[in-house]
Coordinates of C-alpha atoms in Angstrom, one line a residue:
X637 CA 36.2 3.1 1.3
X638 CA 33.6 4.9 3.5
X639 CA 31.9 2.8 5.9
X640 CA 29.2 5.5 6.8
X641 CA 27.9 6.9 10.4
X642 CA 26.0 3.7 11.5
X643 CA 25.7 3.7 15.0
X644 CA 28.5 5.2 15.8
X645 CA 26.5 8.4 16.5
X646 CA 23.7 8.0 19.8
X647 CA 20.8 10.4 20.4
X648 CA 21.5 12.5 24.1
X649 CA 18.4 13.9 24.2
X650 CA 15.3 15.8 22.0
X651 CA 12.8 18.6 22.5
X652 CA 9.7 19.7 21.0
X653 CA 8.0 23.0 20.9
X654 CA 3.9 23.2 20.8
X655 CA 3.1 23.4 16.9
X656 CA 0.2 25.8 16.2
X657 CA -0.6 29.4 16.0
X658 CA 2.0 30.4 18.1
X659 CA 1.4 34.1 18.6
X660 CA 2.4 33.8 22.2
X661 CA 5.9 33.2 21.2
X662 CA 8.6 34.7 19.2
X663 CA 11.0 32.4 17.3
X664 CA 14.1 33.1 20.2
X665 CA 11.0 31.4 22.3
X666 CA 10.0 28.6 20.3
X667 CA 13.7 27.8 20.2
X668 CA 14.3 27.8 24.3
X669 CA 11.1 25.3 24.4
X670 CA 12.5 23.0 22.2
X671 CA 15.9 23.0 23.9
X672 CA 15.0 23.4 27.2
X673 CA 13.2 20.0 27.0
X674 CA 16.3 18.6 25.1
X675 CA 18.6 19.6 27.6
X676 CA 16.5 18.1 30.3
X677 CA 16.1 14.8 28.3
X678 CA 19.9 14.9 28.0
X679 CA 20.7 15.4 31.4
X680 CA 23.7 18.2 31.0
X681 CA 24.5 21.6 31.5
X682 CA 24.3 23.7 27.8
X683 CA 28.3 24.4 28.6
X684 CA 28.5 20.8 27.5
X685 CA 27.5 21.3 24.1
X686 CA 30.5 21.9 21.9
X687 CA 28.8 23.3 18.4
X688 CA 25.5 23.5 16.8
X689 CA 23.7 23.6 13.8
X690 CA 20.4 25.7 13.2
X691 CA 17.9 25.4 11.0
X692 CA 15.5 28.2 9.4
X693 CA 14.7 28.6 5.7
X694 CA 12.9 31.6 5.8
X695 CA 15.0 34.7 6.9
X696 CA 13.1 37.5 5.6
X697 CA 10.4 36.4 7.4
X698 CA 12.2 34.5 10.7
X699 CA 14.7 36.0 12.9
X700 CA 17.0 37.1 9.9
X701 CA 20.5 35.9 8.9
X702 CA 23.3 34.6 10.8
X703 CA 23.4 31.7 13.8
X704 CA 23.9 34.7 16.5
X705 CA 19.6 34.9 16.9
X706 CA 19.8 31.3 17.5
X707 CA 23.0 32.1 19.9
X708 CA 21.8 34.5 21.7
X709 CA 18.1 33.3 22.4
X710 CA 19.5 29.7 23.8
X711 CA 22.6 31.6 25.0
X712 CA 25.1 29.3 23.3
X713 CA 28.6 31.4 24.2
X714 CA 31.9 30.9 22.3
X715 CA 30.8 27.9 20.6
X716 CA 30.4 27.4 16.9
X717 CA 27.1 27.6 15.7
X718 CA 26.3 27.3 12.1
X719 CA 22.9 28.5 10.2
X720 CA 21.8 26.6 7.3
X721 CA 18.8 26.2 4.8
X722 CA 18.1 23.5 2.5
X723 CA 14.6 23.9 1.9
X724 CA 12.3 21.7 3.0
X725 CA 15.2 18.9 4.0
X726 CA 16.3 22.2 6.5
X727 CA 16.0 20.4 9.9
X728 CA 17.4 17.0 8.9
X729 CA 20.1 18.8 7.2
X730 CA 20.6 20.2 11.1
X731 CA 20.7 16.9 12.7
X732 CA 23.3 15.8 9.7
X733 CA 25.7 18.8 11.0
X734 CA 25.5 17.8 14.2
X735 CA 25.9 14.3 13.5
X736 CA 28.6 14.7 11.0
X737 CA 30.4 16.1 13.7
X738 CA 30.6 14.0 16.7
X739 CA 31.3 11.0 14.2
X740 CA 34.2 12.7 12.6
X741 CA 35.4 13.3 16.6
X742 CA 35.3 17.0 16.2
X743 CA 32.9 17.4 19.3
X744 CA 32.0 14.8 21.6
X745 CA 28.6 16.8 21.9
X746 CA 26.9 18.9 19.5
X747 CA 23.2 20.2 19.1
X748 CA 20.8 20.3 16.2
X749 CA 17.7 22.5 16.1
X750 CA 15.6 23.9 13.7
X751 CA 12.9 26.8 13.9
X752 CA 10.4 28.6 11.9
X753 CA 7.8 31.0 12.3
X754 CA 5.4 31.3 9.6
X755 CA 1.9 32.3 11.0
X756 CA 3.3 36.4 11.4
X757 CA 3.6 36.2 7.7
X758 CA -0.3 36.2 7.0
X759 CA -0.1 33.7 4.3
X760 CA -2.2 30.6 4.0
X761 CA 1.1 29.1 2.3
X762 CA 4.2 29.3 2.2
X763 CA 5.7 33.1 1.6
X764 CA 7.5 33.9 -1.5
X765 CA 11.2 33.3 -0.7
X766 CA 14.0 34.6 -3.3
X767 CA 14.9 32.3 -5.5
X768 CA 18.4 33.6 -7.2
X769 CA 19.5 34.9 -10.4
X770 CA 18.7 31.6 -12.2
X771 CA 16.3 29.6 -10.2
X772 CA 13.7 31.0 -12.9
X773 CA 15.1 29.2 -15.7
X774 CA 15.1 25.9 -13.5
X775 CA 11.7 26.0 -11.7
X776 CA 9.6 28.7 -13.3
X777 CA 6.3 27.6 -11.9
X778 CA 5.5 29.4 -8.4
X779 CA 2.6 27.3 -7.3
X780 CA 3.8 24.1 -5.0
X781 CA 0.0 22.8 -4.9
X782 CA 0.6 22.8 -9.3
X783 CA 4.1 21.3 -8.6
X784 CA 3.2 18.3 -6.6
X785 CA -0.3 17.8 -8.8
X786 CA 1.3 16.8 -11.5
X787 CA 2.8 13.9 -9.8
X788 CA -0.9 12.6 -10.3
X789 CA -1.4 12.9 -13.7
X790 CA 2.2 11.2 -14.1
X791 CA 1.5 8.4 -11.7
X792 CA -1.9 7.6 -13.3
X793 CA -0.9 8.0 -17.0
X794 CA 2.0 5.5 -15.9
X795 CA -0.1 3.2 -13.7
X796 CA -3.4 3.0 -15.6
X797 CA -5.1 4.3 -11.9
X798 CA -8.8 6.3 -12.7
X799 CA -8.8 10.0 -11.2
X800 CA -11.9 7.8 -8.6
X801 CA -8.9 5.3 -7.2
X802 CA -6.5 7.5 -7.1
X803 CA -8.7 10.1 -5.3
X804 CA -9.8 7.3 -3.0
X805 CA -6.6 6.6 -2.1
X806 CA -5.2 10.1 -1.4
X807 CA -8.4 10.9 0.6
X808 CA -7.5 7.8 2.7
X809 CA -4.1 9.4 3.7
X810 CA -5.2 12.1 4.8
X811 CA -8.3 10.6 6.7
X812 CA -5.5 8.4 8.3
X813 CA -3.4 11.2 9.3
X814 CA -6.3 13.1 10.7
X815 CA -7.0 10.1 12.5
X816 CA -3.5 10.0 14.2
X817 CA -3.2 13.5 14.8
X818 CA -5.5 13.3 17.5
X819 CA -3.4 11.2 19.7
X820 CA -0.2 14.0 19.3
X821 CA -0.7 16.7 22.2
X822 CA 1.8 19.2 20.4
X823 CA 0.2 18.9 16.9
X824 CA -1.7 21.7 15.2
X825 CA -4.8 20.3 14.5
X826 CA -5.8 17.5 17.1
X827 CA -9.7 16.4 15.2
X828 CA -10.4 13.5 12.9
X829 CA -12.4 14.2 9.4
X830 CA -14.7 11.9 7.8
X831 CA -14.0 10.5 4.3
X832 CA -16.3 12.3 3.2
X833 CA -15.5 15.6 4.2
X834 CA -11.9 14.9 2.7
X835 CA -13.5 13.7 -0.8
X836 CA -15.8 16.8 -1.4
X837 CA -13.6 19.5 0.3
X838 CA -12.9 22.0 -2.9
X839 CA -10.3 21.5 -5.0
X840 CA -7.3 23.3 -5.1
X841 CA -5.1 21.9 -7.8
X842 CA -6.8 19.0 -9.8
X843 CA -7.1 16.3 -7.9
X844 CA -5.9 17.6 -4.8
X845 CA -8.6 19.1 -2.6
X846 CA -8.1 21.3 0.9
X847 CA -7.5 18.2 3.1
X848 CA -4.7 16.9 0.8
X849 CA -2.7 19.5 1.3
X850 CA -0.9 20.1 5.0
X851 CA -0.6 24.0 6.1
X852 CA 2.4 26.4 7.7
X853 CA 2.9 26.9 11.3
X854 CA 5.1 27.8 13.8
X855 CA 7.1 25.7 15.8
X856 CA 11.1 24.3 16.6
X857 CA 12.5 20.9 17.1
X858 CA 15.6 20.2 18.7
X859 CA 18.5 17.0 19.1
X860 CA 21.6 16.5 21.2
X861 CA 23.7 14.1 20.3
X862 CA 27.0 12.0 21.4
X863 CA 28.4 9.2 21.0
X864 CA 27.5 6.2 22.6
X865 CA 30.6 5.7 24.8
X866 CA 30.0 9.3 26.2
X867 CA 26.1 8.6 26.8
X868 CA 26.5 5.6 28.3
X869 CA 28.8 7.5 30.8
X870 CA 26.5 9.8 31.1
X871 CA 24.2 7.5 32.8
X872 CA 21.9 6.6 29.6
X873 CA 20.8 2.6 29.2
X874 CA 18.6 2.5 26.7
X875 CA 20.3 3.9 23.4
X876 CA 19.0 5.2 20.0
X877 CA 21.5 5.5 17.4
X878 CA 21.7 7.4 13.8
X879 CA 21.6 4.1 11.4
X880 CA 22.0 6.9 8.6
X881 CA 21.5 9.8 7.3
X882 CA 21.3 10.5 3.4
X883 CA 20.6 13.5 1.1
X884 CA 20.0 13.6 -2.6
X885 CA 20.2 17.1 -4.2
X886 CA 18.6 17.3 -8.1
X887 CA 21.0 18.6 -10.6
X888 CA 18.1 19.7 -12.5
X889 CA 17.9 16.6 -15.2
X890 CA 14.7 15.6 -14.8
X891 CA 13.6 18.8 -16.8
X892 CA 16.1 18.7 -19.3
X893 CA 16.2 14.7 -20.2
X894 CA 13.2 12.4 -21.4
X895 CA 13.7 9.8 -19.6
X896 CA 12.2 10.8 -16.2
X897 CA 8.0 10.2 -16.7
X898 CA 7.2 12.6 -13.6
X899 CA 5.4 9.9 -11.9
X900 CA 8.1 9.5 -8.9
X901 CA 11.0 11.4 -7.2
X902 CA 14.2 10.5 -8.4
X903 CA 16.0 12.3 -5.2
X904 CA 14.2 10.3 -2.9
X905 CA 14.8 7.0 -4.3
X906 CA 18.3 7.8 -4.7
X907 CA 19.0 9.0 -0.6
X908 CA 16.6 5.5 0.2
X909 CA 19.0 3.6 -1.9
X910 CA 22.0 4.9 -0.1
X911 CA 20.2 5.5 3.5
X912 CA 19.0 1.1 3.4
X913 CA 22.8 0.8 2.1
X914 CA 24.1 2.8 5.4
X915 CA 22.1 1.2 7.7
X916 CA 22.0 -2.4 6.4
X917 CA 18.5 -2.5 5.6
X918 CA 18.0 -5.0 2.5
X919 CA 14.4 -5.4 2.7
X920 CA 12.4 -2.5 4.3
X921 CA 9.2 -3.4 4.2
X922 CA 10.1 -5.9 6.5
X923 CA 12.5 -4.4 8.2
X924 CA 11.3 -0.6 8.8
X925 CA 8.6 -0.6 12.2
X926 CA 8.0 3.4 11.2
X927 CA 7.9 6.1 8.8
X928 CA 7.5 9.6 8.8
X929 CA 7.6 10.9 5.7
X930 CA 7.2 14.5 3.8
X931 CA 3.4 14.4 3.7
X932 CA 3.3 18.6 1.9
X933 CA 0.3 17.4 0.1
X934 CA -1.5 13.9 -0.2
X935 CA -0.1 12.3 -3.2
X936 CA 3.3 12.8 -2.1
X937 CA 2.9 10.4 0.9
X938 CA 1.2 8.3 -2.0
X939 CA 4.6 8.6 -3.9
X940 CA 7.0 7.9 -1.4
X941 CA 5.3 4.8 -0.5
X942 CA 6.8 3.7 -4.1
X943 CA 10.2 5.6 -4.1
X944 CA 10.7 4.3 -0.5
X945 CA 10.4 0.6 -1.6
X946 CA 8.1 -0.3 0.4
X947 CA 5.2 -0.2 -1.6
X948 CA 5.8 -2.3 -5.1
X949 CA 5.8 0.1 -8.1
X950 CA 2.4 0.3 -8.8
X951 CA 1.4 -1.2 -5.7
X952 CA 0.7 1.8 -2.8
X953 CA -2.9 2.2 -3.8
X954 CA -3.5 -0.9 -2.8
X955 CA -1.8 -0.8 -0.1
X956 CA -3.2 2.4 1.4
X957 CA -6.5 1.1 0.9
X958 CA -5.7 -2.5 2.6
X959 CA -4.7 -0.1 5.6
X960 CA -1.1 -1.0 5.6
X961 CA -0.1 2.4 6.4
X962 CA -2.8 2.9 9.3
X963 CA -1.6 3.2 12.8
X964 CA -2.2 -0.6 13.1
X965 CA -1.1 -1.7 10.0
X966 CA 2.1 -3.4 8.3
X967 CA 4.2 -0.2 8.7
X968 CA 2.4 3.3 10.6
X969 CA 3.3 5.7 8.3
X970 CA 2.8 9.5 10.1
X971 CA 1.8 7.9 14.1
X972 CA 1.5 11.7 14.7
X973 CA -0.2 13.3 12.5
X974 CA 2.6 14.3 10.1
X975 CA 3.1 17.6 8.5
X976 CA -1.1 17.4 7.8
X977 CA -1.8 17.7 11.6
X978 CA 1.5 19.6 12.5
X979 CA 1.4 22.3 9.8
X980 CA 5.2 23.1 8.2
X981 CA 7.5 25.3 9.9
X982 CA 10.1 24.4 7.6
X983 CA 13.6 24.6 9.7
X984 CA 11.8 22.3 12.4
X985 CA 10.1 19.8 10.0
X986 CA 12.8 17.3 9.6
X987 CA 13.4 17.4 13.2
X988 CA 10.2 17.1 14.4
X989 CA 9.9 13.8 12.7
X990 CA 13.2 12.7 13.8
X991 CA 11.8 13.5 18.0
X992 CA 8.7 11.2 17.2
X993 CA 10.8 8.0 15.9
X994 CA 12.9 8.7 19.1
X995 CA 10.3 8.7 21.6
X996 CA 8.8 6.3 19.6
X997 CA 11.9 3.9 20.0
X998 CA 11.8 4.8 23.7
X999 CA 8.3 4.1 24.7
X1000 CA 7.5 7.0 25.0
X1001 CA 4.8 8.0 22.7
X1002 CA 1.9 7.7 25.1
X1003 CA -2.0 7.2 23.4
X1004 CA -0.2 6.4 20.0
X1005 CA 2.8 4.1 21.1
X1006 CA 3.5 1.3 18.8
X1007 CA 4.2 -2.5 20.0
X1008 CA 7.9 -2.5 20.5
X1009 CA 9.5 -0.2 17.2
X1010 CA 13.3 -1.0 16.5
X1011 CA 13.8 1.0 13.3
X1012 CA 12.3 4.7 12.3
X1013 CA 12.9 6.5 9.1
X1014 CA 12.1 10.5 8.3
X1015 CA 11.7 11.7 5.0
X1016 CA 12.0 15.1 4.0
X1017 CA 11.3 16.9 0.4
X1018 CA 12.5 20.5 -0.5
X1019 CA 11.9 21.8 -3.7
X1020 CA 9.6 20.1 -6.6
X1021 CA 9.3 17.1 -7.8
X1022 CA 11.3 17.7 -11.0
X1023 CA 14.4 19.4 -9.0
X1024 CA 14.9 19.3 -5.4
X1025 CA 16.1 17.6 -2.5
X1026 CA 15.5 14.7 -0.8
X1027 CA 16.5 13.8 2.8
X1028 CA 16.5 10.7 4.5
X1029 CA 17.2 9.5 7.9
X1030 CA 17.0 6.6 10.1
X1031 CA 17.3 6.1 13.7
X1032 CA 17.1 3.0 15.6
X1033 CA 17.7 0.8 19.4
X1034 CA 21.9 0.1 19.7

């Protein structure tokens, strides 16, 4: 029976580009600043590395198909290196390659990174990506603000919540995040909004207004990774290891049965189930000093809170509003900003999260440094709430 990855896997070292506007830098850029500082956090020469796995969802628009732009721009030669996409999930589906790899004894070290560029584009959104002969029949509505509204009106018709609470609440995520953001030197926008601002900014899909929605950007994240044995040879002391990883992938049921009432998402309370399971984590609001989770718009940070089981069903307004989720609360949920201060680039998402639990587990986090963290979860979510894909991971001190 499988016993899963838990810590047999140990985090070398991560990097971090600048998230923004990046017009100063191509995508082969962005990539070397995110490694660079990887490979320096490591401590080893890139002939080290033994695979990789890149990240970038959007092709057409990016540095086009294949792993060779991602080879040639951090000049990884003769190794494997593998490009994927998995929509939103696309950088922690990058860290799982790498991870995967070293524990299966493959590679003793491999590297994860994820990259997108989406300010060239000129859209205030993500661009239209294709979708495949069928993907019409399965998820036939193009607008993702639409999408991820309607988890409202299914949360509130379940929950009895008025449209004022619920707003209330939402607003206060965003506030919160805008709050953190300003602590996160690499982070898009850097400047705290008022409650007010957030509450009468216009609306862009009922009830979700500008500020509950997070932008695109450009940006890349990166990991190395080992395994403990060889880190600690390596010189390293203080060790953060992969507790789990977890994905759930829709099969597209919750549009063809009844019995799914819209007002939660089924793939990621299927990957927390497994990902707790994985890493031993029987009660997580307890147990779990951090989250980072797939903040795309407002009420699906209010959602997760729920499908996370952290938050009893019913339960995260409350919650939000008691300022559990503030930087000084019960659980800081987004310490950086999230994807509301640091915009989307979707390949580099997941991993971005992933750096911020690790330097949070470190010490490292400077103005926003928790008191002494010992477990961090990311969340991603690709896709729409009614079919799509749900990625979990969560890192921790050996």
């Amino acid at each position: 029976m499988a016993s899963g990855i838990k810590d047999r896997v140990a985090i070398l070292g991560m990097g971090c580009s600048r998230f923004g506007e990046r017009w100063d830098a191509g995508t082969g850029a962005l990539l070397a600043e995110a490694f660079d500082e990887a490979l320096a956090d490591a401590g080893i020469e890139r002939g080290a590395i033994e695979a990789a796995w890149y990240g970038s969802a959007l092709d057409a628009v990016n540095v086009g198909n294949s792993a060779i732009p991602a080879s040639t721009a951090l000049r990884l030669d003769g190794i494997p290196v593998t490009r994927l996409e998995n929509m939103c999930a696309t950088g922690t589906e990058a860290l799982r390659g790498a991870v995967y790899a070293v524990a299966s004894g493959a590679v003793d070290i491999a590297l994860a990174i994820g990259a997108e560029k989406l300010k060239d584009t000129g859209y205030g959104g993500l661009p239209p990506g294709f979708k495949g002969t069928f993907n019409d029949l399965w998820m036939p509505i193009g607008s993702a603000p639409a999408g991820f509204a309607q988890l409202a009106s299914g949360y509130r018709a379940k929950h009895g919540l008025s449209r004022e609470d619920l707003k209330q609440a939402i607003a206060h995520i965003s506030w919160k995040s805008h709050q953190n953001g300003q602590h996160s030197p690499k982070a898009h926008l850097r400047k705290a909004v008022s409650m007010e601002t957030i509450l009468n900014a216009p609306l862009i899909a009922e009830p979700l207004g500008l500020f509950d929605c997070c932008g695109v950007s450009d940006g890349a994240a990166a990991a190395i990774v080992t395994t403990p044995e060889i880190a600690r040879a390596l010189g390293k002391r203080d060790l953060v290891t992969i507790k789990a990883i977890q994905l759930s992938i829709s099969s597209g049921i919750e549009t063809t049965m009844s019995d799914w009432d819209g007002s939660y998402v089924r793939n990621t309370r299927n990957a927390a189930k497994k990902a707790y399971a994985e890493a031993g984590i029987d009660n997580p609001r307890e147990q779990l000093s951090m989250i980072e989770v797939h903040d795309c718009f407002s009420i699906t940070e209010f959602v997760t809170m729920e499908d996370l089981f952290i938050s009893p069903e019913g339960g995260a307004a409350k919650d939000v509003l008691d300022g559990f989720y503030d930087a000084d609360g019960g659980i800081p949920c987004q310490i950086d900003g999230g994807l509301k201060c640091f915009g989307h680039p979707i390949g580099a998402s997941g991993l971005r999260m992933a750096y911020e639990g690790y330097n949070q587990l470190l010490g490292r986090a400077g103005e926003r440094q928790l008191d002494n963290p010992s477990l961090a979860l990311t969340h991603n979510l690709g896709g729409v709430p009614y079919q799509g894909i749900a990625a979990i991971s969560i890192l921790g001190r050996l």
